[in-house]
Coordinates of C-alpha atoms in Angstrom, one line a residue:
Chain A
M1 CA -52.8 -48.1 0.1
Q2 CA -55.5 -47.4 2.6
L3 CA -56.3 -44.0 4.0
G4 CA -56.4 -43.8 7.8
K5 CA -56.2 -41.5 10.8
I6 CA -53.8 -42.2 13.7
V7 CA -55.9 -42.5 16.8
G8 CA -53.7 -44.2 19.4
T9 CA -50.7 -46.2 20.2
V10 CA -49.8 -49.8 21.3
V11 CA -47.1 -50.5 23.8
S12 CA -45.5 -54.0 23.8
T13 CA -42.4 -55.1 25.7
R14 CA -42.5 -58.8 24.9
K15 CA -42.2 -59.0 21.1
D16 CA -40.1 -60.4 18.3
E17 CA -36.5 -59.0 18.8
K18 CA -36.5 -57.3 15.4
L19 CA -39.4 -55.1 16.5
V20 CA -37.4 -53.3 19.3
G21 CA -37.6 -49.6 18.8
L22 CA -40.5 -49.5 16.4
R23 CA -43.6 -47.4 17.1
F24 CA -47.0 -49.1 16.7
H25 CA -49.9 -46.8 15.9
V26 CA -53.6 -47.6 16.0
V27 CA -54.9 -46.4 12.6
K28 CA -58.6 -46.0 12.0
F29 CA -59.4 -46.4 8.3
V30 CA -61.4 -43.5 6.8
D31 CA -63.1 -42.8 3.5
P32 CA -62.1 -39.7 1.4
D33 CA -64.5 -37.6 3.5
G34 CA -62.7 -38.6 6.7
K35 CA -65.5 -40.8 7.9
S36 CA -64.5 -44.0 9.7
T37 CA -65.0 -47.2 7.6
G38 CA -65.5 -49.1 10.8
S39 CA -62.2 -51.0 10.6
F40 CA -58.7 -50.3 11.9
V41 CA -55.2 -51.7 11.8
I42 CA -52.0 -51.5 14.0
A43 CA -49.3 -50.1 11.7
V44 CA -45.6 -49.3 12.2
D45 CA -44.6 -45.7 11.7
S46 CA -41.8 -45.1 9.2
V47 CA -42.3 -41.3 8.7
G48 CA -42.6 -39.7 12.1
A49 CA -46.3 -39.5 12.1
G50 CA -48.3 -38.7 15.2
V51 CA -51.8 -39.1 16.7
G52 CA -54.4 -37.1 14.8
E53 CA -52.6 -37.2 11.4
V54 CA -54.1 -38.6 8.2
V55 CA -51.8 -41.1 6.7
L56 CA -51.4 -43.8 4.0
V57 CA -50.9 -47.4 5.1
A58 CA -49.2 -50.0 2.9
A59 CA -49.9 -53.6 3.7
G60 CA -48.4 -57.1 3.1
S61 CA -44.9 -57.6 1.8
S62 CA -44.9 -53.9 0.6
A63 CA -45.0 -52.9 4.3
R64 CA -41.4 -54.3 4.5
Q65 CA -40.0 -52.0 1.8
T66 CA -39.0 -49.2 4.1
K67 CA -35.7 -48.9 6.0
T68 CA -37.7 -49.1 9.3
T69 CA -39.4 -52.4 8.5
E70 CA -37.1 -54.3 6.2
G71 CA -37.0 -58.0 7.0
K72 CA -39.3 -57.6 10.0
P73 CA -42.6 -59.3 10.9
V74 CA -44.6 -56.2 10.1
D75 CA -47.5 -56.3 7.7
S76 CA -48.7 -52.7 7.8
V77 CA -46.6 -49.6 7.6
I78 CA -47.4 -45.8 7.6
M79 CA -45.3 -44.6 4.6
A80 CA -46.8 -41.2 4.0
I81 CA -48.5 -38.3 5.8
V82 CA -51.4 -36.8 3.7
D83 CA -51.2 -33.1 3.1
E84 CA -54.2 -32.8 0.8
L85 CA -56.8 -35.0 -0.7
E86 CA -58.8 -33.8 -3.7
I87 CA -61.9 -35.6 -5.1
D88 CA -63.6 -34.4 -8.4
G89 CA -61.5 -31.2 -8.3
K90 CA -62.5 -30.2 -4.7
T91 CA -60.3 -30.4 -1.7
R92 CA -61.8 -32.8 0.8
Y93 CA -59.0 -32.8 3.3
L94 CA -56.3 -30.2 3.9
K95 CA -53.8 -30.7 6.7
Chain I
M1 CA -51.2 -56.0 12.2
Q2 CA -54.5 -57.1 13.8
L3 CA -55.3 -56.9 17.4
G4 CA -56.5 -60.1 19.0
K5 CA -57.1 -62.1 22.2
I6 CA -55.9 -65.7 22.5
V7 CA -58.9 -67.9 23.3
G8 CA -57.7 -71.4 22.6
T9 CA -55.3 -73.8 21.0
V10 CA -55.3 -76.3 18.1
V11 CA -53.6 -79.7 18.3
S12 CA -52.4 -81.3 15.0
T13 CA -50.3 -84.4 14.7
R14 CA -50.6 -84.8 10.9
K15 CA -49.1 -81.7 9.4
D16 CA -46.3 -80.4 7.1
E17 CA -43.0 -81.5 8.6
K18 CA -41.7 -77.9 9.0
L19 CA -44.6 -77.3 11.5
V20 CA -43.4 -79.8 14.1
G21 CA -43.0 -78.1 17.5
L22 CA -45.0 -74.9 16.6
R23 CA -47.8 -73.9 18.9
F24 CA -51.1 -72.9 17.1
H25 CA -53.3 -70.5 19.0
V26 CA -56.9 -69.6 18.3
V27 CA -57.0 -65.8 18.2
K28 CA -60.2 -63.9 18.3
F29 CA -59.9 -60.5 16.7
V30 CA -60.9 -57.6 18.9
D31 CA -61.4 -53.8 18.4
P32 CA -59.5 -51.2 20.5
D33 CA -62.2 -51.6 23.2
G34 CA -61.5 -55.3 23.4
K35 CA -64.8 -56.2 21.8
S36 CA -64.8 -59.2 19.4
T37 CA -65.0 -58.2 15.7
G38 CA -66.7 -61.6 15.0
S39 CA -63.8 -63.1 13.1
F40 CA -60.7 -65.1 14.3
V41 CA -57.6 -66.7 13.0
I42 CA -55.3 -69.6 13.9
A43 CA -51.8 -68.1 14.5
V44 CA -48.4 -69.5 15.3
D45 CA -46.9 -68.2 18.6
S46 CA -43.4 -66.7 18.3
V47 CA -43.2 -64.8 21.7
G48 CA -44.4 -67.3 24.3
A49 CA -48.0 -65.9 24.5
G50 CA -50.7 -67.8 26.3
V51 CA -54.5 -68.0 26.5
G52 CA -56.1 -64.8 27.7
E53 CA -53.4 -62.5 26.4
V54 CA -54.0 -59.6 24.0
V55 CA -51.6 -59.8 21.1
L56 CA -50.6 -58.5 17.7
V57 CA -50.9 -60.8 14.7
A58 CA -48.9 -60.3 11.5
A59 CA -50.3 -61.9 8.3
G60 CA -49.0 -63.0 4.9
S61 CA -45.4 -63.2 4.0
S62 CA -44.6 -61.0 7.0
A63 CA -45.7 -63.9 9.2
R64 CA -42.6 -65.7 8.1
Q65 CA -40.1 -63.1 9.2
T66 CA -39.6 -64.5 12.7
K67 CA -37.0 -67.2 13.6
T68 CA -40.0 -69.5 14.6
T69 CA -41.7 -69.3 11.2
E70 CA -39.0 -68.6 8.6
G71 CA -39.6 -70.6 5.4
K72 CA -42.7 -72.4 6.8
P73 CA -46.3 -72.7 5.5
V74 CA -47.6 -70.2 8.1
D75 CA -49.6 -67.2 7.2
S76 CA -50.3 -65.7 10.7
V77 CA -47.9 -65.2 13.6
I78 CA -48.2 -63.7 17.0
M79 CA -45.2 -61.4 17.1
A80 CA -46.0 -59.1 20.1
I81 CA -47.9 -59.2 23.4
V82 CA -49.8 -56.0 24.1
D83 CA -49.0 -54.3 27.4
E84 CA -51.1 -51.2 26.9
L85 CA -53.3 -49.7 24.2
E86 CA -54.1 -46.0 24.3
I87 CA -56.7 -44.2 22.2
D88 CA -57.2 -40.4 22.1
G89 CA -54.9 -40.1 25.1
K90 CA -56.9 -42.6 27.3
T91 CA -55.8 -46.1 28.2
R92 CA -58.2 -48.6 26.8
Y93 CA -56.3 -51.7 27.7
L94 CA -53.7 -52.3 30.3
K95 CA -52.3 -55.8 30.9
Chain N
M1 CA -54.5 -69.8 9.1
Q2 CA -58.1 -70.4 8.6
L3 CA -60.0 -73.4 10.0
G4 CA -62.0 -75.4 7.5
K5 CA -63.7 -78.6 6.7
I6 CA -63.1 -80.5 3.5
V7 CA -66.5 -81.0 1.7
G8 CA -65.5 -81.9 -1.8
T9 CA -63.0 -82.0 -4.7
V10 CA -62.3 -80.3 -7.9
V11 CA -61.2 -82.1 -11.0
S12 CA -59.3 -80.2 -13.7
T13 CA -57.4 -81.6 -16.7
R14 CA -56.6 -78.3 -18.4
K15 CA -54.4 -76.5 -16.0
D16 CA -50.9 -75.0 -15.5
E17 CA -48.4 -77.8 -16.1
K18 CA -46.9 -77.3 -12.6
L19 CA -50.3 -78.4 -11.1
V20 CA -50.3 -81.9 -12.6
G21 CA -50.8 -84.5 -9.8
L22 CA -52.0 -82.0 -7.2
R23 CA -55.3 -82.7 -5.4
F24 CA -57.7 -79.7 -5.1
H25 CA -60.2 -79.9 -2.2
V26 CA -63.2 -77.7 -1.6
V27 CA -62.8 -76.4 1.9
K28 CA -65.7 -74.8 3.8
F29 CA -64.5 -72.3 6.4
V30 CA -65.8 -73.0 9.9
D31 CA -65.7 -71.2 13.2
P32 CA -64.3 -72.8 16.3
D33 CA -67.7 -74.5 16.9
G34 CA -67.6 -76.0 13.5
K35 CA -70.3 -73.8 12.1
S36 CA -69.9 -72.6 8.5
T37 CA -68.8 -69.0 8.1
G38 CA -70.5 -68.9 4.7
S39 CA -67.3 -68.8 2.6
F40 CA -65.1 -71.4 1.1
V41 CA -61.8 -71.9 -0.8
I42 CA -60.3 -74.4 -3.2
A43 CA -57.0 -75.6 -1.5
V44 CA -54.3 -78.0 -2.5
D45 CA -53.7 -80.9 -0.2
S46 CA -50.2 -81.4 1.2
V47 CA -50.9 -83.7 4.1
G48 CA -53.1 -86.5 2.7
A49 CA -56.4 -85.0 4.1
G50 CA -59.7 -86.3 2.9
V51 CA -63.4 -85.3 2.7
G52 CA -64.9 -84.7 6.1
E53 CA -61.7 -83.8 7.9
V54 CA -61.2 -80.5 9.8
V55 CA -58.0 -78.8 8.6
L56 CA -55.9 -75.7 8.6
V57 CA -55.5 -73.7 5.4
A58 CA -52.5 -71.3 4.8
A59 CA -53.0 -68.6 2.1
G60 CA -50.8 -66.4 -0.1
S61 CA -47.1 -66.9 -0.6
S62 CA -47.1 -69.1 2.6
A63 CA -49.2 -71.6 0.6
R64 CA -46.1 -72.2 -1.5
Q65 CA -43.8 -73.2 1.5
T66 CA -44.6 -77.0 1.3
K67 CA -42.8 -79.5 -0.9
T68 CA -46.1 -80.1 -2.7
T69 CA -46.7 -76.5 -3.7
E70 CA -43.2 -74.9 -4.0
G71 CA -43.0 -72.5 -7.0
K72 CA -46.5 -73.3 -8.2
P73 CA -49.5 -71.1 -8.9
V74 CA -51.3 -72.1 -5.7
D75 CA -52.5 -69.6 -3.1
S76 CA -54.2 -71.9 -0.6
V77 CA -52.7 -75.1 0.9
I78 CA -54.0 -77.6 3.5
M79 CA -50.9 -77.9 5.8
A80 CA -52.4 -79.6 8.9
I81 CA -55.2 -81.9 9.9
V82 CA -56.8 -80.8 13.2
D83 CA -57.0 -83.4 16.0
E84 CA -58.4 -81.2 18.7
L85 CA -59.5 -77.6 19.1
E86 CA -59.9 -76.2 22.6
I87 CA -61.5 -72.9 23.5
D88 CA -61.4 -71.4 27.1
G89 CA -60.2 -74.8 28.4
K90 CA -63.0 -76.8 26.8
T91 CA -62.7 -79.2 23.9
R92 CA -64.8 -77.9 21.0
Y93 CA -63.7 -80.4 18.4
L94 CA -62.1 -83.8 18.8
K95 CA -61.3 -85.9 15.7
Chain L
M1 CA -57.0 -57.1 -10.6
Q2 CA -59.8 -54.8 -9.5
L3 CA -61.7 -52.5 -11.8
G4 CA -61.8 -48.9 -10.6
K5 CA -62.3 -45.3 -11.6
I6 CA -59.9 -42.5 -10.7
V7 CA -61.8 -39.9 -8.8
G8 CA -59.0 -37.8 -7.1
T9 CA -55.5 -37.4 -5.9
V10 CA -53.5 -37.4 -2.7
V11 CA -50.6 -35.0 -2.0
S12 CA -48.0 -35.9 0.5
T13 CA -44.7 -34.2 1.2
R14 CA -43.6 -36.2 4.2
K15 CA -43.2 -39.8 3.0
D16 CA -40.8 -42.6 2.5
E17 CA -37.9 -41.3 0.4
K18 CA -38.5 -44.0 -2.3
L19 CA -41.9 -42.5 -2.9
V20 CA -40.7 -39.1 -4.2
G21 CA -42.1 -38.3 -7.6
L22 CA -44.9 -40.9 -7.6
R23 CA -48.5 -39.9 -8.2
F24 CA -51.1 -41.2 -5.8
H25 CA -54.6 -41.5 -7.2
V26 CA -57.8 -42.1 -5.3
V27 CA -59.5 -45.0 -7.1
K28 CA -63.1 -45.9 -6.5
F29 CA -63.8 -49.5 -7.2
V30 CA -66.6 -50.2 -9.6
D31 CA -68.4 -53.3 -10.9
P32 CA -68.6 -54.2 -14.6
D33 CA -71.5 -51.7 -15.0
G34 CA -69.4 -48.9 -13.6
K35 CA -71.4 -48.8 -10.3
S36 CA -69.4 -48.1 -7.2
T37 CA -68.8 -51.1 -5.0
G38 CA -68.5 -48.7 -2.0
S39 CA -64.8 -49.2 -1.4
F40 CA -61.8 -47.4 -2.7
V41 CA -58.0 -47.5 -2.6
I42 CA -55.1 -45.1 -3.0
A43 CA -53.0 -46.4 -5.9
V44 CA -49.7 -45.3 -7.6
D45 CA -50.0 -44.5 -11.3
S46 CA -47.6 -46.3 -13.6
V47 CA -49.3 -45.6 -16.9
G48 CA -50.1 -41.9 -17.1
A49 CA -53.7 -42.3 -16.1
G50 CA -55.8 -39.3 -15.0
V51 CA -59.0 -38.4 -13.1
G52 CA -62.1 -39.9 -14.7
E53 CA -60.4 -42.8 -16.4
V54 CA -61.4 -46.5 -15.8
V55 CA -58.4 -48.5 -14.8
L56 CA -57.1 -51.8 -13.5
V57 CA -55.4 -51.9 -10.1
A58 CA -53.0 -54.7 -9.1
A59 CA -52.4 -55.2 -5.4
G60 CA -49.9 -56.8 -3.0
S61 CA -46.4 -57.7 -4.1
S62 CA -47.6 -57.6 -7.7
A63 CA -48.0 -53.9 -7.3
R64 CA -44.2 -53.7 -7.2
Q65 CA -43.6 -55.4 -10.6
T66 CA -43.6 -52.1 -12.6
K67 CA -40.6 -49.9 -13.2
T68 CA -42.3 -47.1 -11.3
T69 CA -42.9 -49.1 -8.1
E70 CA -40.1 -51.7 -8.0
G71 CA -38.7 -52.1 -4.4
K72 CA -41.0 -49.4 -3.0
P73 CA -43.5 -49.5 -0.1
V74 CA -46.5 -49.5 -2.5
D75 CA -49.2 -52.1 -2.3
S76 CA -51.5 -50.9 -5.1
V77 CA -50.6 -49.8 -8.6
I78 CA -52.6 -48.7 -11.7
M79 CA -51.1 -50.9 -14.4
A80 CA -53.7 -50.5 -17.3
I81 CA -56.2 -48.0 -18.6
V82 CA -59.4 -49.8 -19.7
D83 CA -60.5 -49.1 -23.3
E84 CA -63.4 -51.5 -23.4
L85 CA -65.2 -53.9 -21.1
E86 CA -67.5 -56.6 -22.6
I87 CA -69.8 -58.9 -20.6
D88 CA -71.8 -61.7 -22.2
G89 CA -70.9 -60.4 -25.6
K90 CA -72.2 -56.8 -25.0
T91 CA -70.0 -53.7 -24.5
R92 CA -70.6 -52.4 -21.0
Y93 CA -67.9 -49.7 -21.0
L94 CA -66.2 -48.0 -23.9
K95 CA -63.7 -45.2 -23.3
Chain Z
M1 CA -58.0 -70.5 -5.0
Q2 CA -61.4 -69.0 -5.8
L3 CA -64.0 -70.6 -8.0
G4 CA -65.3 -68.4 -10.8
K5 CA -67.0 -68.2 -14.2
I6 CA -65.6 -66.2 -17.0
V7 CA -68.3 -63.7 -18.1
G8 CA -66.4 -61.1 -20.2
T9 CA -63.1 -59.5 -21.3
V10 CA -61.3 -56.3 -20.8
V11 CA -59.4 -54.5 -23.6
S12 CA -56.5 -52.2 -22.7
T13 CA -54.0 -50.6 -25.1
R14 CA -52.3 -48.3 -22.6
K15 CA -50.8 -50.5 -19.9
D16 CA -47.5 -51.6 -18.4
E17 CA -45.2 -52.9 -21.2
K18 CA -44.9 -56.3 -19.6
L19 CA -48.6 -56.8 -20.0
V20 CA -48.6 -56.8 -23.8
G21 CA -50.2 -59.9 -25.3
L22 CA -52.0 -61.0 -22.1
R23 CA -55.7 -61.7 -22.1
F24 CA -57.7 -60.1 -19.3
H25 CA -60.9 -61.9 -18.4
V26 CA -63.8 -60.7 -16.2
V27 CA -64.4 -63.5 -13.7
K28 CA -67.5 -63.6 -11.6
F29 CA -66.9 -65.6 -8.4
V30 CA -69.3 -68.4 -7.8
D31 CA -70.1 -70.8 -4.9
P32 CA -69.9 -74.6 -5.4
D33 CA -73.5 -74.5 -6.7
G34 CA -72.5 -72.0 -9.4
K35 CA -74.3 -69.2 -7.8
S36 CA -72.7 -65.8 -7.9
T37 CA -71.1 -64.6 -4.7
G38 CA -71.6 -61.0 -5.8
S39 CA -68.0 -60.1 -6.3
F40 CA -65.7 -60.5 -9.3
V41 CA -62.1 -60.0 -10.4
I42 CA -60.1 -59.2 -13.6
A43 CA -57.7 -62.2 -14.1
V44 CA -55.1 -63.0 -16.7
D45 CA -55.6 -66.2 -18.6
S46 CA -52.8 -68.7 -18.6
V47 CA -54.6 -71.8 -19.8
G48 CA -56.6 -70.8 -22.8
A49 CA -59.9 -70.4 -21.0
G50 CA -62.9 -68.7 -22.7
V51 CA -66.1 -67.0 -21.8
G52 CA -68.6 -69.3 -20.0
E53 CA -66.0 -71.6 -18.5
V54 CA -65.7 -72.4 -14.8
V55 CA -62.2 -71.8 -13.6
L56 CA -59.9 -71.5 -10.6
V57 CA -58.2 -68.2 -9.9
A58 CA -55.0 -67.9 -7.9
A59 CA -54.3 -64.5 -6.3
G60 CA -51.3 -62.5 -4.9
S61 CA -47.7 -63.5 -5.6
S62 CA -49.0 -67.0 -6.5
A63 CA -50.6 -65.4 -9.6
R64 CA -47.0 -64.8 -10.9
Q65 CA -46.0 -68.5 -10.8
T66 CA -47.1 -69.3 -14.3
K67 CA -44.9 -68.8 -17.5
T68 CA -47.5 -66.3 -18.7
T69 CA -47.4 -64.0 -15.7
E70 CA -43.9 -64.4 -14.2
G71 CA -42.4 -61.1 -13.0
K72 CA -45.5 -59.1 -14.2
P73 CA -47.8 -56.7 -12.4
V74 CA -50.6 -59.3 -12.3
D75 CA -52.3 -60.3 -9.0
S76 CA -54.9 -62.8 -10.3
V77 CA -54.4 -65.6 -12.8
I78 CA -56.7 -68.3 -14.2
M79 CA -54.5 -71.4 -13.7
A80 CA -57.1 -74.2 -14.2
I81 CA -60.3 -75.0 -16.0
V82 CA -62.8 -76.9 -13.9
D83 CA -64.1 -80.2 -15.4
E84 CA -66.0 -81.4 -12.4
L85 CA -66.8 -80.3 -8.9
E86 CA -68.1 -82.8 -6.3
I87 CA -69.5 -81.9 -2.9
D88 CA -70.5 -84.6 -0.3
G89 CA -70.1 -87.3 -3.0
K90 CA -72.4 -85.6 -5.5
T91 CA -71.5 -83.9 -8.7
R92 CA -72.4 -80.2 -8.5
Y93 CA -70.8 -79.1 -11.7
L94 CA -69.8 -81.1 -14.8
K95 CA -68.3 -79.3 -17.8

């Protein structure tokens, strides 16, 4: 999974019919120190995450293993909200 | 999903038989400000998108989860047309 | 899909038994102007493409959705030969 | 598979229900000399690996082929702990 | 598929039970001239390849389409040993 921070949202009315009702978030990828890696992804929310939260994003067919995304044309899903991230025994991020 | 802008089309007569009738668009990947990331992809259209539109592209096996692409040798599909993109509470793109 | 130009071939006698009879092409990835992107892939041909032709390459599990590659350890397939590529209304490539 | 070193952990209470009980490790990718490649991934542990160990990480749908991860929204799994790595006949890493 | 040269091996005793008996090779990716691309992968051998040989590596779910790797948490497999590689009509590599 990639570590990311939700920074925005995408609105789309014309889309595949299976996508109706899904929320699309703009997720900026970050390193363990919270610094942007320079890339981002549009991911479907499956856990009620909101702008500003640090999350985990699963990609590929694994992105379709949630109830929200099963069988849908979705290749990136937010499947966890990060509470704490610890590196070498030190807390780097705490919600 | 990746954010992209449709900039062109590809015509192919000699192709896998399952691909007959599909439209192949050239999609330039863009960042949330609409600036090109420098890379692009050829994606099948499943939502009636046209040149100039900002779209979402799903890749991998997820690209085969639309009625248009099911069971076909297609690894990138346009599955949504973007109406609005908002970052940090501000509209960055409005159709 | 990625856009590429066939520049060579690979010969292999010792390989997985399912691969017998397949043709492996060296495909140089190109941008819409036909300029090399600097990377390449070895892809199985499913459409009778030859050296010098501009083609589309599908990757991942989508590469196994042709009759030639079904169920085989193949992650890249040539599934279309490009006749014409048009960007912003202008022809950039014509076979 | 990618070679990596476990450098930390991620704690998440709000996550997809299938993920309850899984351990998420921060894995820094390394080259055969143990030098960081600059990128990292959050991977689920399936072999009882701990911080400081050198491991192999499988990605994509292959990450769901362990008992720990089957059918879950997980795209990266630690499926082996490395005991020894040998390059050109010389041991580069020994646990 | 990617082109690579086997440069080493990985030994692991603590691993997913399905991986017992598999050989893990360190494969350095090379370009058609045999020059290293700077990246590498740990791949399972399915064709009896050894250190020093130039091989093809299939990734993702396609890596599980051999008898050796079926249903296992393996995302990269060596599925062919290269005998000859020809670019623009000239032999660039001959075993």
